[in-house]
Amino acid sequence: MVDEATRRSLSRIPLLATDAGPRQRDAWGARLREEYRALIQYVQNNKDSDNDWFRLESNQDGTRWFGKCWYVHELLRYEFDVEFDIPVTYPATAPEIAVPELDGKTAKMYRGGKICLTEHFKPLWARNAPKFGIAHAMALGLGPWLAVEVPDLVQKGAVVYKEKQPAPS
């Protein structure tokens, strides 16, 4: 299902050991520390390979995540807000990643801008839970989705490049 480059990149993301979700308050803190370690490692790996493509942060209890993701197509950077909530059944259930700005612009998306990952990603997540975490969802879910959808949306004119506006003084 995944190519060799993806396999190599994925092997450099630490697997998680703590099987806990937001309901298990005692163990959730340990899981969240593992999630952050894996995310930091994944972001560093991306920077080292000149493939930096997202920023994420969470609320205080680590149940709501938000940030920016971007995709470079024909030397233009298309940037989008990204958000997701950690499901109560996490890590057995993968987070549903949303790119609200693209809601309704592609058939590979659910209401609210949630990207469609049912065919390929969800079975992979189910086989690897609880070892997979947020970094894996970004690497195997959102990353490939952006790579397929953004060029198509640009070609159709559904997404138009917006130059960064200078900050107001």
GROMACS .gro file of C-alpha atoms in nm:
model
  169
    1MET     CA    1   0.000   0.000   0.000
    2VAL     CA    2   0.282   0.247   0.079
    3ASP     CA    3   0.590   0.314  -0.129
    4GLU     CA    4   0.946   0.272  -0.004
    5ALA     CA    5   0.999   0.644   0.070
    6THR     CA    6   0.683   0.652   0.282
    7ARG     CA    7   0.785   0.332   0.457
    8ARG     CA    8   1.128   0.482   0.538
    9SER     CA    9   0.972   0.809   0.663
   10LEU     CA   10   0.720   0.618   0.872
   11SER     CA   11   0.990   0.400   1.029
   12ARG     CA   12   1.150   0.717   1.169
   13ILE     CA   13   0.833   0.814   1.361
   14PRO     CA   14   0.837   0.658   1.708
   15LEU     CA   15   0.559   0.410   1.781
   16LEU     CA   16   0.352   0.474   2.092
   17ALA     CA   17   0.330   0.232   2.383
   18THR     CA   18   0.059   0.372   2.611
   19ASP     CA   19  -0.289   0.246   2.521
   20ALA     CA   20  -0.497   0.530   2.664
   21GLY     CA   21  -0.746   0.785   2.546
   22PRO     CA   22  -0.895   1.098   2.701
   23ARG     CA   23  -1.129   0.893   2.921
   24GLN     CA   24  -0.838   0.730   3.106
   25ARG     CA   25  -0.723   1.046   3.282
   26ASP     CA   26  -0.435   0.880   3.468
   27ALA     CA   27  -0.274   0.724   3.160
   28TRP     CA   28  -0.379   0.998   2.915
   29GLY     CA   29  -0.098   1.225   3.036
   30ALA     CA   30   0.160   0.957   2.953
   31ARG     CA   31   0.001   0.898   2.612
   32LEU     CA   32  -0.001   1.270   2.541
   33ARG     CA   33   0.372   1.297   2.623
   34GLU     CA   34   0.436   1.013   2.376
   35GLU     CA   35   0.221   1.189   2.115
   36TYR     CA   36   0.423   1.509   2.152
   37ARG     CA   37   0.754   1.321   2.132
   38ALA     CA   38   0.643   1.146   1.813
   39LEU     CA   39   0.514   1.471   1.660
   40ILE     CA   40   0.834   1.657   1.746
   41GLN     CA   41   1.040   1.378   1.592
   42TYR     CA   42   0.823   1.372   1.278
   43VAL     CA   43   0.844   1.750   1.235
   44GLN     CA   44   1.222   1.735   1.284
   45ASN     CA   45   1.249   1.452   1.029
   46ASN     CA   46   1.048   1.662   0.783
   47LYS     CA   47   1.267   1.967   0.839
   48ASP     CA   48   1.581   1.758   0.794
   49SER     CA   49   1.451   1.630   0.459
   50ASP     CA   50   1.326   1.977   0.353
   51ASN     CA   51   0.966   1.860   0.367
   52ASP     CA   52   0.815   2.079   0.639
   53TRP     CA   53   0.440   2.094   0.574
   54PHE     CA   54   0.238   2.146   0.892
   55ARG     CA   55   0.220   2.302   1.239
   56LEU     CA   56  -0.002   2.169   1.515
   57GLU     CA   57  -0.087   2.263   1.870
   58SER     CA   58  -0.345   2.140   2.115
   59ASN     CA   59  -0.571   2.270   2.385
   60GLN     CA   60  -0.466   2.227   2.750
   61ASP     CA   61  -0.591   1.869   2.784
   62GLY     CA   62  -0.477   1.749   2.440
   63THR     CA   63  -0.825   1.664   2.312
   64ARG     CA   64  -0.855   1.938   2.047
   65TRP     CA   65  -0.581   1.997   1.790
   66PHE     CA   66  -0.549   2.280   1.540
   67GLY     CA   67  -0.294   2.447   1.321
   68LYS     CA   68  -0.187   2.498   0.962
   69CYS     CA   69  -0.090   2.266   0.681
   70TRP     CA   70   0.038   2.354   0.340
   71TYR     CA   71   0.110   2.198   0.006
   72VAL     CA   72   0.344   2.337  -0.259
   73HIS     CA   73   0.210   2.294  -0.611
   74GLU     CA   74   0.386   2.443  -0.913
   75LEU     CA   75   0.609   2.645  -0.677
   76LEU     CA   76   0.311   2.806  -0.504
   77ARG     CA   77   0.234   2.737  -0.138
   78TYR     CA   78  -0.132   2.666  -0.064
   79GLU     CA   79  -0.198   2.697   0.310
   80PHE     CA   80  -0.502   2.571   0.501
   81ASP     CA   81  -0.628   2.554   0.857
   82VAL     CA   82  -0.638   2.201   0.995
   83GLU     CA   83  -0.823   2.078   1.303
   84PHE     CA   84  -0.942   1.763   1.472
   85ASP     CA   85  -1.070   1.631   1.802
   86ILE     CA   86  -0.936   1.321   1.971
   87PRO     CA   87  -1.225   1.069   1.974
   88VAL     CA   88  -1.330   0.932   2.312
   89THR     CA   89  -1.241   0.583   2.186
   90TYR     CA   90  -0.888   0.692   2.087
   91PRO     CA   91  -0.645   0.526   2.013
   92ALA     CA   92  -0.872   0.248   1.884
   93THR     CA   93  -1.038   0.508   1.661
   94ALA     CA   94  -0.835   0.743   1.441
   95PRO     CA   95  -0.897   1.117   1.463
   96GLU     CA   96  -1.110   1.268   1.186
   97ILE     CA   97  -0.890   1.538   1.038
   98ALA     CA   98  -1.070   1.843   0.899
   99VAL     CA   99  -0.964   2.112   0.654
  100PRO     CA  100  -1.272   2.338   0.691
  101GLU     CA  101  -1.171   2.580   0.416
  102LEU     CA  102  -1.206   2.301   0.157
  103ASP     CA  103  -1.549   2.185   0.277
  104GLY     CA  104  -1.771   2.110  -0.022
  105LYS     CA  105  -1.493   2.151  -0.280
  106THR     CA  106  -1.414   1.781  -0.325
  107ALA     CA  107  -1.605   1.455  -0.313
  108LYS     CA  108  -1.330   1.311  -0.092
  109MET     CA  109  -1.456   1.501   0.209
  110TYR     CA  110  -1.734   1.478   0.464
  111ARG     CA  111  -1.948   1.754   0.610
  112GLY     CA  112  -1.750   2.000   0.815
  113GLY     CA  113  -1.441   1.962   0.600
  114LYS     CA  114  -1.342   1.620   0.736
  115ILE     CA  115  -1.117   1.446   0.488
  116CYS     CA  116  -1.213   1.102   0.362
  117LEU     CA  117  -0.972   0.839   0.490
  118THR     CA  118  -1.202   0.537   0.513
  119GLU     CA  119  -1.074   0.330   0.222
  120HIS     CA  120  -0.701   0.329   0.287
  121PHE     CA  121  -0.605   0.487   0.617
  122LYS     CA  122  -0.865   0.359   0.864
  123PRO     CA  123  -0.790  -0.013   0.805
  124LEU     CA  124  -0.418   0.061   0.844
  125TRP     CA  125  -0.488   0.250   1.167
  126ALA     CA  126  -0.702  -0.036   1.300
  127ARG     CA  127  -0.421  -0.287   1.236
  128ASN     CA  128  -0.166  -0.066   1.413
  129ALA     CA  129  -0.363   0.079   1.705
  130PRO     CA  130  -0.254   0.172   1.971
  131LYS     CA  131   0.100   0.205   1.830
  132PHE     CA  132  -0.005   0.476   1.583
  133GLY     CA  133  -0.065   0.832   1.698
  134ILE     CA  134  -0.125   1.182   1.568
  135ALA     CA  135   0.208   1.196   1.381
  136HIS     CA  136   0.112   0.878   1.196
  137ALA     CA  137  -0.229   1.026   1.113
  138MET     CA  138  -0.058   1.328   0.961
  139ALA     CA  139   0.199   1.118   0.770
  140LEU     CA  140  -0.040   0.855   0.637
  141GLY     CA  141  -0.367   1.049   0.635
  142LEU     CA  142  -0.348   1.422   0.575
  143GLY     CA  143  -0.016   1.427   0.385
  144PRO     CA  144  -0.120   1.187   0.108
  145TRP     CA  145  -0.469   1.340   0.095
  146LEU     CA  146  -0.324   1.687   0.032
  147ALA     CA  147  -0.087   1.547  -0.232
  148VAL     CA  148  -0.379   1.403  -0.428
  149GLU     CA  149  -0.648   1.664  -0.369
  150VAL     CA  150  -0.471   2.002  -0.382
  151PRO     CA  151  -0.335   1.970  -0.740
  152ASP     CA  152  -0.679   1.850  -0.855
  153LEU     CA  153  -0.858   2.134  -0.676
  154VAL     CA  154  -0.615   2.389  -0.822
  155GLN     CA  155  -0.663   2.249  -1.173
  156LYS     CA  156  -1.043   2.271  -1.134
  157GLY     CA  157  -1.017   2.627  -1.002
  158ALA     CA  158  -1.174   2.533  -0.668
  159VAL     CA  159  -0.861   2.650  -0.487
  160VAL     CA  160  -0.690   2.970  -0.592
  161TYR     CA  161  -0.347   3.084  -0.477
  162LYS     CA  162  -0.356   3.368  -0.226
  163GLU     CA  163  -0.040   3.566  -0.173
  164LYS     CA  164   0.052   3.628   0.188
  165GLN     CA  165  -0.063   3.969   0.287
  166PRO     CA  166   0.184   4.180   0.487
  167ALA     CA  167   0.094   4.210   0.852
  168PRO     CA  168  -0.097   4.532   0.930
  169SER     CA  169   0.122   4.790   1.098
   0.00000   0.00000   0.00000
